[in-house]
XYZ file of C-alpha atoms in Angstrom:
690
model
C 0.000 0.000 0.000
C 3.050 2.266 0.578
C 2.364 5.533 -1.237
C -0.748 4.583 -3.210
C -3.926 6.654 -3.105
C -5.974 3.654 -1.912
C -8.581 4.688 0.687
C -7.305 3.376 3.974
C -6.849 5.817 6.851
C -7.304 9.548 7.294
C -6.513 12.883 5.781
C -3.686 14.701 7.489
C -4.543 16.830 10.506
C -2.219 18.884 12.628
C -2.505 18.417 16.386
C -3.976 21.901 16.802
C -6.783 20.950 14.415
C -7.679 17.781 16.288
C -8.737 19.058 19.668
C -12.002 20.682 18.653
C -13.037 18.443 15.781
C -16.661 17.424 15.494
C -17.761 14.555 13.243
C -15.165 11.936 12.269
C -13.482 12.587 8.953
C -13.267 10.233 6.020
C -10.162 8.147 6.529
C -7.595 8.069 3.708
C -3.887 7.409 3.481
C -1.958 10.567 2.689
C 0.792 10.530 0.097
C 4.082 11.430 1.766
C 6.224 11.550 -1.379
C 8.170 14.625 -2.437
C 7.811 16.425 0.885
C 10.682 18.558 2.210
C 10.740 18.228 5.998
C 13.143 19.099 8.773
C 14.654 15.909 10.216
C 13.242 14.801 13.576
C 14.054 11.744 15.656
C 12.134 8.492 15.944
C 8.741 9.041 17.609
C 9.602 12.746 17.768
C 12.476 12.135 20.219
C 15.098 14.668 19.015
C 18.125 12.578 19.989
C 17.015 9.608 17.871
C 17.633 11.100 14.437
C 20.645 8.755 14.256
C 21.676 5.494 16.017
C 24.220 7.329 18.189
C 21.303 9.213 19.709
C 20.440 6.180 21.835
C 23.638 6.794 23.775
C 22.615 10.408 24.389
C 19.031 9.438 25.305
C 20.147 6.817 27.797
C 22.719 9.178 29.356
C 19.983 11.770 29.894
C 17.725 9.090 31.399
C 20.483 7.883 33.719
C 21.302 11.447 34.847
C 17.623 12.066 35.561
C 17.530 8.760 37.457
C 20.441 9.765 39.688
C 18.765 13.100 40.462
C 15.490 11.400 41.389
C 17.216 8.775 43.538
C 18.908 11.521 45.574
C 15.534 13.241 45.942
C 13.879 10.009 47.119
C 16.554 9.531 49.808
C 15.548 12.809 51.499
C 11.774 12.924 50.916
C 9.635 12.145 53.998
C 6.907 9.452 53.815
C 3.948 10.619 51.736
C 2.419 10.501 48.250
C 5.397 12.402 46.832
C 7.560 9.307 47.354
C 5.296 7.283 45.039
C 5.404 10.100 42.481
C 9.215 10.165 42.583
C 9.370 6.397 42.096
C 7.038 6.678 39.121
C 9.149 9.472 37.648
C 12.137 7.147 38.013
C 10.232 4.401 36.248
C 9.129 6.802 33.506
C 12.635 8.180 32.884
C 13.982 4.669 32.315
C 10.958 3.256 30.464
C 10.870 6.133 27.985
C 14.194 4.840 26.658
C 13.868 1.105 27.399
C 10.372 0.653 25.933
C 11.236 2.547 22.775
C 14.497 0.607 22.437
C 12.662 -2.704 22.973
C 10.659 -1.982 19.853
C 13.465 -0.536 17.742
C 15.825 -3.450 18.412
C 13.486 -5.889 16.659
C 11.612 -3.760 14.131
C 13.908 -1.073 12.710
C 15.109 -1.939 9.189
C 18.527 -0.366 9.853
C 20.905 -2.753 11.646
C 22.849 0.101 13.276
C 19.643 1.376 14.912
C 18.795 -2.158 16.092
C 22.277 -2.615 17.538
C 22.213 0.763 19.330
C 18.756 -0.018 20.750
C 19.964 -3.423 21.991
C 22.854 -1.749 23.806
C 20.486 0.814 25.353
C 18.228 -2.009 26.601
C 21.172 -3.690 28.284
C 22.378 -0.498 29.951
C 18.927 0.520 31.192
C 18.346 -3.046 32.399
C 21.551 -2.903 34.405
C 20.408 0.350 36.034
C 17.010 -1.171 36.890
C 18.701 -4.105 38.623
C 20.940 -1.661 40.511
C 17.930 0.367 41.680
C 16.010 -2.749 42.702
C 18.820 -3.638 45.115
C 19.429 -0.101 46.436
C 18.764 -0.510 50.163
C 18.546 3.219 50.925
C 16.071 3.753 48.087
C 13.986 0.846 49.298
C 14.051 2.227 52.827
C 12.346 5.438 51.711
C 9.464 3.356 50.329
C 9.409 1.069 53.364
C 8.963 4.045 55.666
C 5.898 5.060 53.673
C 4.389 1.559 53.723
C 5.026 1.294 57.468
C 3.257 4.590 58.205
C -0.352 3.412 58.585
C -1.748 6.903 58.982
C -0.178 8.140 55.752
C -1.049 4.936 53.873
C -4.693 5.189 54.933
C -4.806 8.723 53.545
C -3.621 7.656 50.077
C -6.028 6.904 47.248
C -6.296 3.193 46.254
C -4.218 3.568 43.076
C -1.337 5.276 44.905
C -1.396 2.584 47.614
C -1.344 -0.177 44.992
C 1.519 1.423 43.053
C 3.547 1.798 46.259
C 2.972 -1.913 46.976
C 3.934 -2.879 43.410
C 7.207 -0.959 43.665
C 7.950 -2.743 46.930
C 7.183 -6.071 45.238
C 9.815 -5.219 42.600
C 12.330 -4.676 45.400
C 11.404 -7.911 47.152
C 11.639 -10.155 44.083
C 15.118 -8.728 43.527
C 16.154 -9.807 47.025
C 16.302 -6.420 48.757
C 15.613 -8.094 52.106
C 18.675 -10.346 51.787
C 22.149 -9.750 53.140
C 24.676 -8.125 50.814
C 26.186 -11.389 49.584
C 22.799 -12.906 48.697
C 21.648 -9.647 47.130
C 24.665 -9.733 44.862
C 23.811 -13.323 44.019
C 20.249 -12.285 43.128
C 21.547 -9.542 40.820
C 23.924 -11.973 39.105
C 21.113 -14.502 38.680
C 18.879 -11.837 37.124
C 21.620 -10.916 34.674
C 22.268 -14.570 33.820
C 18.556 -15.253 33.354
C 18.278 -12.330 30.947
C 21.189 -13.684 28.892
C 19.706 -17.198 28.910
C 16.322 -15.839 27.802
C 17.888 -14.095 24.817
C 19.918 -17.187 23.969
C 16.927 -19.528 24.253
C 14.671 -17.227 22.249
C 17.188 -17.086 19.402
C 17.466 -20.862 19.473
C 13.712 -21.358 19.137
C 13.829 -19.846 15.629
C 17.042 -21.372 14.275
C 16.501 -23.774 11.352
C 17.709 -27.374 11.372
C 19.619 -28.899 8.464
C 19.652 -32.435 7.087
C 21.565 -34.027 4.231
C 19.143 -33.997 1.308
C 19.970 -37.611 0.458
C 18.117 -38.543 3.691
C 14.833 -37.156 2.349
C 12.695 -38.465 -0.520
C 13.643 -36.388 -3.544
C 10.060 -35.440 -4.382
C 9.540 -33.517 -1.113
C 12.831 -31.578 -1.065
C 11.419 -28.730 -3.153
C 9.128 -27.821 -0.222
C 12.175 -26.717 1.769
C 15.141 -24.422 1.272
C 17.977 -26.399 -0.347
C 21.465 -25.212 0.617
C 24.062 -27.194 -1.340
C 23.832 -30.787 -0.154
C 21.581 -29.856 2.730
C 17.915 -29.167 3.180
C 17.152 -26.383 5.669
C 13.915 -26.637 7.653
C 12.809 -23.554 9.548
C 9.241 -24.418 10.550
C 6.579 -27.113 10.849
C 4.896 -26.561 7.442
C 1.652 -27.260 9.271
C -0.583 -26.245 6.340
C 1.123 -28.379 3.701
C -1.306 -30.929 2.206
C 1.435 -33.563 1.842
C 1.503 -35.734 4.991
C 5.114 -36.713 4.343
C 6.267 -33.088 4.142
C 4.594 -32.281 7.466
C 6.049 -35.410 9.074
C 9.559 -34.622 7.842
C 9.296 -30.990 8.948
C 8.014 -32.006 12.390
C 10.724 -34.600 13.013
C 13.590 -32.488 11.674
C 12.608 -29.036 12.999
C 11.893 -30.483 16.462
C 14.990 -32.701 16.555
C 16.750 -32.039 19.889
C 19.602 -29.556 19.950
C 21.983 -30.241 22.843
C 22.962 -26.581 23.293
C 19.324 -25.431 23.347
C 18.444 -28.283 25.713
C 21.164 -27.242 28.180
C 20.152 -23.584 27.831
C 16.550 -24.398 28.813
C 17.614 -26.590 31.735
C 19.862 -23.823 33.082
C 17.177 -21.178 32.518
C 14.542 -23.126 34.476
C 17.019 -23.976 37.225
C 18.212 -20.358 37.521
C 14.647 -19.045 37.729
C 13.867 -21.510 40.484
C 17.085 -20.676 42.328
C 16.275 -16.946 42.191
C 12.675 -17.484 43.342
C 13.786 -19.542 46.338
C 16.562 -17.091 47.143
C 14.010 -14.267 47.503
C 11.559 -16.363 49.522
C 9.190 -18.201 47.154
C 8.593 -21.947 46.967
C 8.850 -21.975 43.184
C 9.281 -19.566 40.285
C 5.578 -19.994 39.483
C 4.637 -18.735 42.974
C 6.761 -15.652 42.365
C 5.445 -15.049 38.830
C 1.763 -15.296 39.813
C 1.856 -12.630 42.519
C -0.761 -9.981 41.729
C -2.472 -11.939 38.942
C -6.120 -12.992 38.679
C -5.105 -16.592 39.333
C -2.903 -15.649 42.334
C -1.264 -19.097 42.827
C 0.028 -22.052 40.764
C -2.408 -24.261 42.657
C -5.328 -22.195 41.342
C -3.919 -22.333 37.822
C -3.595 -26.114 37.900
C -7.110 -26.444 39.340
C -8.406 -24.365 36.420
C -6.426 -26.309 33.793
C -7.295 -29.745 35.172
C -10.992 -28.868 35.421
C -10.980 -27.514 31.873
C -9.146 -30.590 30.587
C -11.740 -32.875 32.201
C -14.583 -30.948 30.556
C -12.852 -30.992 27.163
C -11.827 -34.635 27.209
C -14.765 -36.248 25.388
C -15.118 -33.419 22.893
C -11.405 -33.570 22.120
C -11.622 -37.308 21.526
C -14.491 -36.774 19.066
C -12.448 -34.101 17.273
C -9.487 -36.470 16.937
C -11.817 -39.204 15.610
C -13.129 -36.799 12.940
C -9.570 -35.859 11.948
C -8.549 -39.538 11.809
C -11.517 -40.342 9.552
C -10.562 -37.514 7.236
C -6.946 -38.708 7.149
C -8.124 -42.250 6.390
C -10.179 -40.885 3.486
C -7.255 -38.884 2.060
C -4.344 -41.154 2.970
C -5.581 -44.716 3.709
C -2.017 -46.103 3.585
C -0.953 -44.126 6.658
C -4.072 -43.193 8.590
C -2.838 -42.976 12.187
C -3.389 -39.435 13.504
C -0.133 -37.797 14.589
C 0.738 -34.387 16.096
C 1.718 -32.969 12.688
C -1.802 -33.771 11.431
C -3.862 -31.745 13.905
C -3.527 -28.246 12.342
C -3.893 -29.498 8.775
C -6.847 -31.870 9.109
C -8.795 -29.552 11.404
C -8.431 -26.946 8.639
C -9.558 -29.449 5.993
C -12.659 -30.274 8.066
C -13.527 -26.600 8.487
C -13.129 -25.876 4.808
C -15.087 -28.961 3.723
C -18.032 -28.268 6.000
C -18.340 -24.517 5.601
C -16.557 -23.531 2.357
C -14.481 -20.845 4.063
C -11.788 -20.405 1.413
C -10.023 -17.158 2.503
C -9.902 -15.854 -1.076
C -13.720 -15.637 -1.014
C -13.550 -13.262 1.978
C -10.484 -11.126 1.202
C -12.205 -8.811 -1.325
C -14.609 -7.707 1.436
C -11.830 -6.970 3.929
C -9.673 -4.225 2.437
C -7.508 -2.583 5.083
C -9.305 0.708 4.524
C -12.703 -0.908 5.113
C -11.473 -2.666 8.267
C -10.055 0.556 9.693
C -13.312 2.366 8.933
C -15.086 -0.469 10.767
C -12.900 -0.033 13.825
C -13.384 3.718 13.693
C -17.161 3.292 13.542
C -17.217 0.749 16.374
C -15.054 2.880 18.690
C -17.104 5.966 17.875
C -20.407 4.300 18.781
C -19.143 2.351 21.760
C -16.656 4.775 23.327
C -17.011 8.159 21.610
C -13.556 7.798 20.043
C -12.344 8.551 16.514
C -9.076 7.763 14.746
C -7.396 10.487 12.681
C -4.272 10.152 10.565
C -1.651 12.723 11.465
C 1.220 13.751 9.243
C 4.595 12.551 10.487
C 7.781 14.585 10.366
C 10.862 13.419 8.526
C 12.750 10.900 10.669
C 9.781 10.309 13.006
C 9.025 6.867 11.558
C 11.375 4.019 10.671
C 9.711 3.075 7.376
C 7.806 5.230 4.879
C 4.648 3.106 5.030
C 4.211 3.524 8.807
C 1.168 5.665 9.637
C 0.465 7.674 12.775
C -3.050 7.817 14.215
C -4.288 10.361 16.713
C -6.906 8.874 19.042
C -9.476 11.559 19.839
C -12.403 11.484 22.273
C -15.503 13.489 21.382
C -15.366 15.456 24.654
C -11.923 14.866 26.157
C -9.889 15.584 23.008
C -6.589 13.938 22.145
C -5.940 10.725 24.141
C -2.728 9.438 22.558
C -1.042 8.129 19.411
C -0.901 4.791 17.620
C 1.860 4.170 15.077
C 0.677 1.553 12.579
C 3.523 -0.591 11.220
C 1.265 -2.882 9.244
C 3.178 -4.105 6.195
C 5.622 -6.852 5.372
C 9.269 -5.965 4.778
C 12.597 -7.765 4.767
C 13.898 -8.709 8.238
C 10.661 -7.651 9.935
C 9.454 -10.222 12.504
C 6.396 -12.130 11.257
C 4.360 -11.559 14.371
C 1.441 -9.367 15.318
C 2.343 -7.265 18.356
C 1.452 -4.247 20.454
C 4.319 -2.210 21.919
C 4.090 0.511 24.546
C 6.557 3.222 23.535
C 5.523 5.777 26.148
C 3.155 5.239 29.036
C 0.490 7.690 30.116
C 0.832 9.484 33.464
C -0.124 12.689 35.243
C 2.864 15.020 35.043
C 4.009 17.262 37.867
C 2.637 20.341 36.054
C -0.862 18.854 35.958
C -0.760 17.933 32.259
C -1.303 14.343 31.169
C 1.573 12.604 29.365
C -0.147 11.047 26.367
C 0.487 7.344 25.704
C 2.235 6.273 22.499
C 2.062 2.728 21.143
C 2.993 0.770 18.031
C 0.837 -1.891 16.398
C 2.902 -4.234 14.262
C 1.288 -6.573 11.709
C 2.584 -8.355 8.589
C 0.044 -7.457 5.910
C 0.669 -7.633 2.161
C 1.234 -4.381 0.291
C -1.330 -3.060 -2.118
C -0.712 -3.194 -5.838
C -1.552 -0.666 -8.534
C -5.155 -1.834 -8.874
C -5.797 -3.827 -5.698
C -5.758 -2.457 -2.129
C -4.338 -4.394 0.783
C -6.791 -7.239 1.342
C -7.008 -9.123 4.639
C -7.948 -12.744 5.220
C -10.540 -13.309 7.974
C -7.663 -14.298 10.282
C -5.771 -11.086 9.526
C -8.912 -9.037 10.126
C -9.437 -10.722 13.493
C -5.778 -10.130 14.412
C -6.140 -6.444 13.517
C -9.129 -6.178 15.875
C -7.192 -8.109 18.558
C -4.165 -5.802 18.442
C -6.404 -2.730 18.339
C -7.948 -4.010 21.583
C -4.517 -3.720 23.198
C -4.102 -0.245 21.716
C -7.443 0.960 23.135
C -6.430 -0.409 26.540
C -3.302 1.752 26.307
C -5.169 4.821 25.029
C -8.036 4.687 27.536
C -6.030 3.832 30.619
C -5.956 7.084 32.555
C -3.784 6.173 35.503
C -1.902 8.746 37.534
C 1.224 6.581 37.284
C 2.910 5.238 34.155
C 4.088 2.203 36.148
C 0.534 0.856 35.783
C -0.484 2.520 32.511
C -2.662 0.654 29.989
C -1.407 -2.871 29.388
C 1.055 -2.695 32.318
C -1.190 -5.005 34.293
C -1.231 -8.693 35.196
C -0.669 -10.942 32.174
C -3.870 -12.921 32.703
C -5.869 -9.666 32.526
C -3.877 -7.930 29.766
C -5.282 -10.197 27.038
C -8.941 -9.595 27.993
C -9.467 -6.358 25.978
C -7.748 -7.811 22.898
C -9.641 -11.117 22.959
C -12.917 -9.272 23.576
C -12.309 -7.450 20.284
C -12.277 -10.837 18.522
C -15.901 -11.315 19.565
C -16.775 -7.983 17.945
C -14.867 -9.047 14.811
C -17.078 -12.142 14.559
C -20.427 -10.402 15.035
C -22.343 -9.767 11.828
C -23.821 -6.505 13.098
C -20.284 -5.154 13.451
C -18.902 -6.741 10.271
C -21.898 -5.507 8.253
C -20.908 -1.914 8.995
C -17.658 -2.140 7.044
C -17.230 -5.357 5.005
C -17.750 -4.273 1.397
C -16.348 -5.735 -1.807
C -13.549 -3.385 -2.836
C -14.724 -3.386 -6.486
C -18.512 -3.586 -6.330
C -19.305 -2.185 -2.894
C -21.459 -5.277 -2.242
C -21.793 -6.106 1.484
C -20.497 -9.411 2.816
C -23.500 -11.789 2.937
C -24.752 -12.879 6.357
C -24.450 -16.515 5.353
C -20.694 -16.111 4.786
C -20.176 -14.593 8.227
C -22.335 -17.347 9.726
C -20.266 -20.068 8.035
C -17.041 -18.417 9.174
C -18.203 -18.272 12.805
C -19.522 -21.827 12.808
C -16.336 -23.125 11.185
C -14.298 -21.889 14.140
C -16.070 -24.376 16.391
C -14.962 -27.333 14.256
C -12.205 -29.117 16.207
C -12.143 -26.178 18.645
C -12.081 -28.549 21.628
C -8.897 -30.205 20.342
C -7.358 -26.773 19.704
C -8.186 -25.699 23.247
C -6.887 -29.004 24.633
C -3.559 -28.284 22.942
C -3.433 -24.918 24.730
C -4.161 -26.667 28.034
C -1.242 -29.029 27.379
C 1.133 -26.104 26.725
C -0.094 -24.279 29.846
C 0.321 -27.349 32.089
C 3.802 -27.970 30.692
C 4.714 -24.355 31.499
C 3.458 -24.784 35.085
C 5.412 -28.011 35.626
C 8.634 -26.538 34.235
C 8.286 -23.601 36.637
C 7.077 -25.683 39.565
C 8.999 -27.697 42.117
C 12.715 -28.199 41.425
C 14.851 -30.099 40.858
C 12.634 -31.498 38.107
C 12.148 -35.234 38.531
C 12.906 -35.949 34.874
C 14.388 -34.206 31.859
C 12.295 -31.538 30.144
C 11.732 -33.961 27.238
C 10.502 -36.776 29.494
C 8.159 -34.298 31.212
C 6.925 -33.201 27.780
C 6.181 -36.825 26.805
C 4.300 -37.546 30.024
C 2.324 -34.281 29.951
C 1.453 -34.680 26.259
C -0.014 -38.118 26.862
C -2.040 -36.940 29.851
C -3.229 -33.509 28.698
C -3.273 -33.706 24.895
C -3.946 -37.181 23.577
C -1.840 -37.478 20.420
C 1.319 -39.570 20.836
C 4.734 -38.151 21.609
C 7.150 -38.619 18.683
C 10.510 -40.025 19.736
C 13.625 -37.926 19.113
C 11.657 -34.683 19.134
C 11.771 -31.907 21.709
C 8.951 -29.443 21.060
C 9.766 -27.571 24.286
C 12.996 -26.301 22.713
C 10.820 -24.305 20.250
C 8.414 -23.067 22.959
C 9.333 -19.363 22.712
C 6.591 -18.374 25.179
C 8.762 -19.835 27.950
C 10.547 -16.476 27.761
C 7.765 -13.878 27.662
C 5.052 -15.914 29.393
C 7.080 -17.938 31.910
C 4.606 -19.618 34.313
C 1.829 -17.534 32.704
C 0.950 -19.303 29.474
C -2.437 -20.159 31.036
C -3.223 -16.428 30.698
C -4.554 -16.847 27.162
C -7.196 -19.299 28.371
C -8.159 -17.367 31.493
C -8.340 -14.065 29.596
C -10.506 -15.727 26.940
C -12.854 -16.975 29.652
C -13.252 -13.445 31.069
C -13.673 -11.932 27.583
C -16.341 -14.525 26.816
C -18.263 -13.653 29.968
C -17.993 -9.910 29.292
C -19.177 -10.379 25.706
C -22.177 -12.562 26.569
C -23.302 -10.508 29.540
C -22.598 -7.002 28.258
C -22.345 -6.829 24.458
C -23.964 -9.858 22.816
C -27.389 -8.242 22.893
C -26.121 -4.966 21.403
C -22.440 -4.609 20.387
C -22.869 -0.818 20.035
C -24.409 -0.230 23.476
C -22.820 3.065 24.558
C -23.800 2.611 28.206
C -21.996 -0.759 28.274
C -19.046 0.767 26.425
C -18.764 3.447 29.091
C -19.047 0.827 31.828
C -16.324 -1.212 30.126
C -14.061 1.835 30.032
C -14.881 2.820 33.620
C -14.557 -0.647 35.190
C -11.829 -2.318 33.114
C -9.841 -0.063 30.779
C -9.280 3.150 32.701
C -7.391 1.499 35.593
C -4.557 -0.143 33.615
C -2.774 -2.153 36.304
C -3.704 0.304 39.054
C -6.436 -1.926 40.473
C -6.588 -5.607 41.408
C -7.509 -7.455 38.193
C -10.246 -9.532 39.778
C -11.852 -6.380 41.189
C -11.995 -4.950 37.659
C -13.636 -8.127 36.357
C -16.030 -8.114 39.297
C -16.976 -4.492 38.585
C -17.761 -5.305 34.960
C -19.638 -8.562 35.558
C -21.203 -7.501 38.877
C -19.904 -10.743 40.405
C -16.604 -12.439 41.212
C -16.291 -15.373 38.787
C -15.151 -18.763 40.091
C -12.941 -21.353 38.384
C -16.154 -23.154 37.416
C -17.424 -19.950 35.766
C -14.196 -19.652 33.758
C -14.456 -23.254 32.569
C -18.174 -22.948 31.780
C -17.518 -19.839 29.666
C -14.819 -21.561 27.598
C -16.827 -24.741 27.084
C -20.014 -22.847 26.200
C -18.112 -21.079 23.402
C -17.616 -24.461 21.774
C -21.383 -24.920 21.626
C -22.534 -21.373 21.030
C -24.609 -20.732 17.940
C -23.718 -17.198 16.904
C -26.913 -17.029 14.843
C -28.922 -17.030 18.076
C -28.033 -13.386 18.506
C -27.769 -11.792 15.147
C -28.035 -13.882 12.023
C -30.867 -14.892 9.826
C -30.053 -17.825 7.584
C -30.199 -16.917 3.959
């Protein structure tokens, strides 16, 4: 889509024009070619007009940090202490968060390298601060002063407690020798995480003479070797999928040792700072609260799914028998492919039939319309300055409330390019907070997708899955934009992991509701609306083999809990994988494979992989109770903002859920919500069969 005139976002508005705008404008991409602009830095940060600017930015942040630390040492107990701590957090995060994004997404290697170095240096400072006894003492004095604590508002109290938690998990209460050990363990864990994460993506090679010649063309051939960099899960050839599975998941001794050391180091650190296991430490402050609660949830869900999963596997096996009677046993590499075949056969959901109705412009107009009706929010494209974005096809959106004005900015990095990670992500670049002068620091986020570019005659067209992912990521963005916390430490998505996915998953329910889809899905050539029957088939197709898909997620979540549970582990990580797969999945373990060595979520979601399932359960309950009857209900939208979005992480997650649902859900409620989604007939609410 780059510099085409395809309708997609919004005409250019200057910030001064945004604040008093009335009706939403027609959204178009603006052509940025041939414009002479003064060079600015990335995201408008002056220092970042060149890679060397990261050094300058981090030096400024570190100087500001030292000033604030000295101030904290001498400030008496009171709300000002919490404000100083948040200013400290903000000074460091403004560089670290931005660098976290740049180090993986910037097309220029020198920028990525400079950002990586900045992340390391800021990380080192954070570890130093988290073990600064005098700094901790200033916070302790506040927490110990009951009279002052009672006078603080709930958000300030919670933020003070969260900062103390950061001190405690870094071992502040330990003697100097053990504190030093905790710091060293944190540093080692960070290195191991980076090492393991890199290893999860590395391809495996095999001599091509070891593979049947007729399947080699499916893989990258490098001289005498075939390079396999993924599972090829959608390939219709059973032999290709089998080869990819066995070769890509073949154990790597270095990666195996890296994972063992990572899990052991995490456990060692957790026990050093006073927790039974790493999982106990990781689940502090979450909805689930304890590993025992998580396992209760997962085991109960697995029991409820068991029979449905078995039926799903039987359907897949029958389909495999029909297509490949010579080798009909259902294996792990078959699940994604044959579940897809069953969906397509039953409901005729060929993506190419849907894409013409889901141009990027139409989808963005749909989001704009939904947010306007539900929350009083509009999206406006704003012209970027030279050097503000890292690629010419990145667009900047101003998020504007009908009464409150400008709420923040979303940078949309939506298109494929060389060396860009193929993952859909939301990044916080700057958190919102109330500044000392009374102004609100506006949040800034990036949404990163991997959409195809437009061509001369065809706009960027999204598959149904891409459209749903766009809605999902925009759910995260709205969480960031609408969080109006006093402190950036708890801004937007800076909340417990098992709550953070609720707003994004809730948006998937909107993306699958015909009343919502009907507002924007139009054929890019004819303007014809997407027929109800096609949306109905798409929604129903998602329930085909959904129990088996959910069972697979349960298996991953249980594995994550066991790895981060009691140590030393009784068996190797591969033996634990085999045992857990047989108990919580159902398809046989394949010898000489080690799927856990590709389980990248063990880095970002350590002991919290269950969060996807728990967040989906909450989102399901919120949808059914609050929006299923009317997805544009403004009163419910306002309640959703007031009870769930506005607080970020500044309120206990379960209290936010309770406020929205008017009850505190139990484990049984979570399980019921997930299982009922497998049965739900979406047509009950909104579809007439054609």
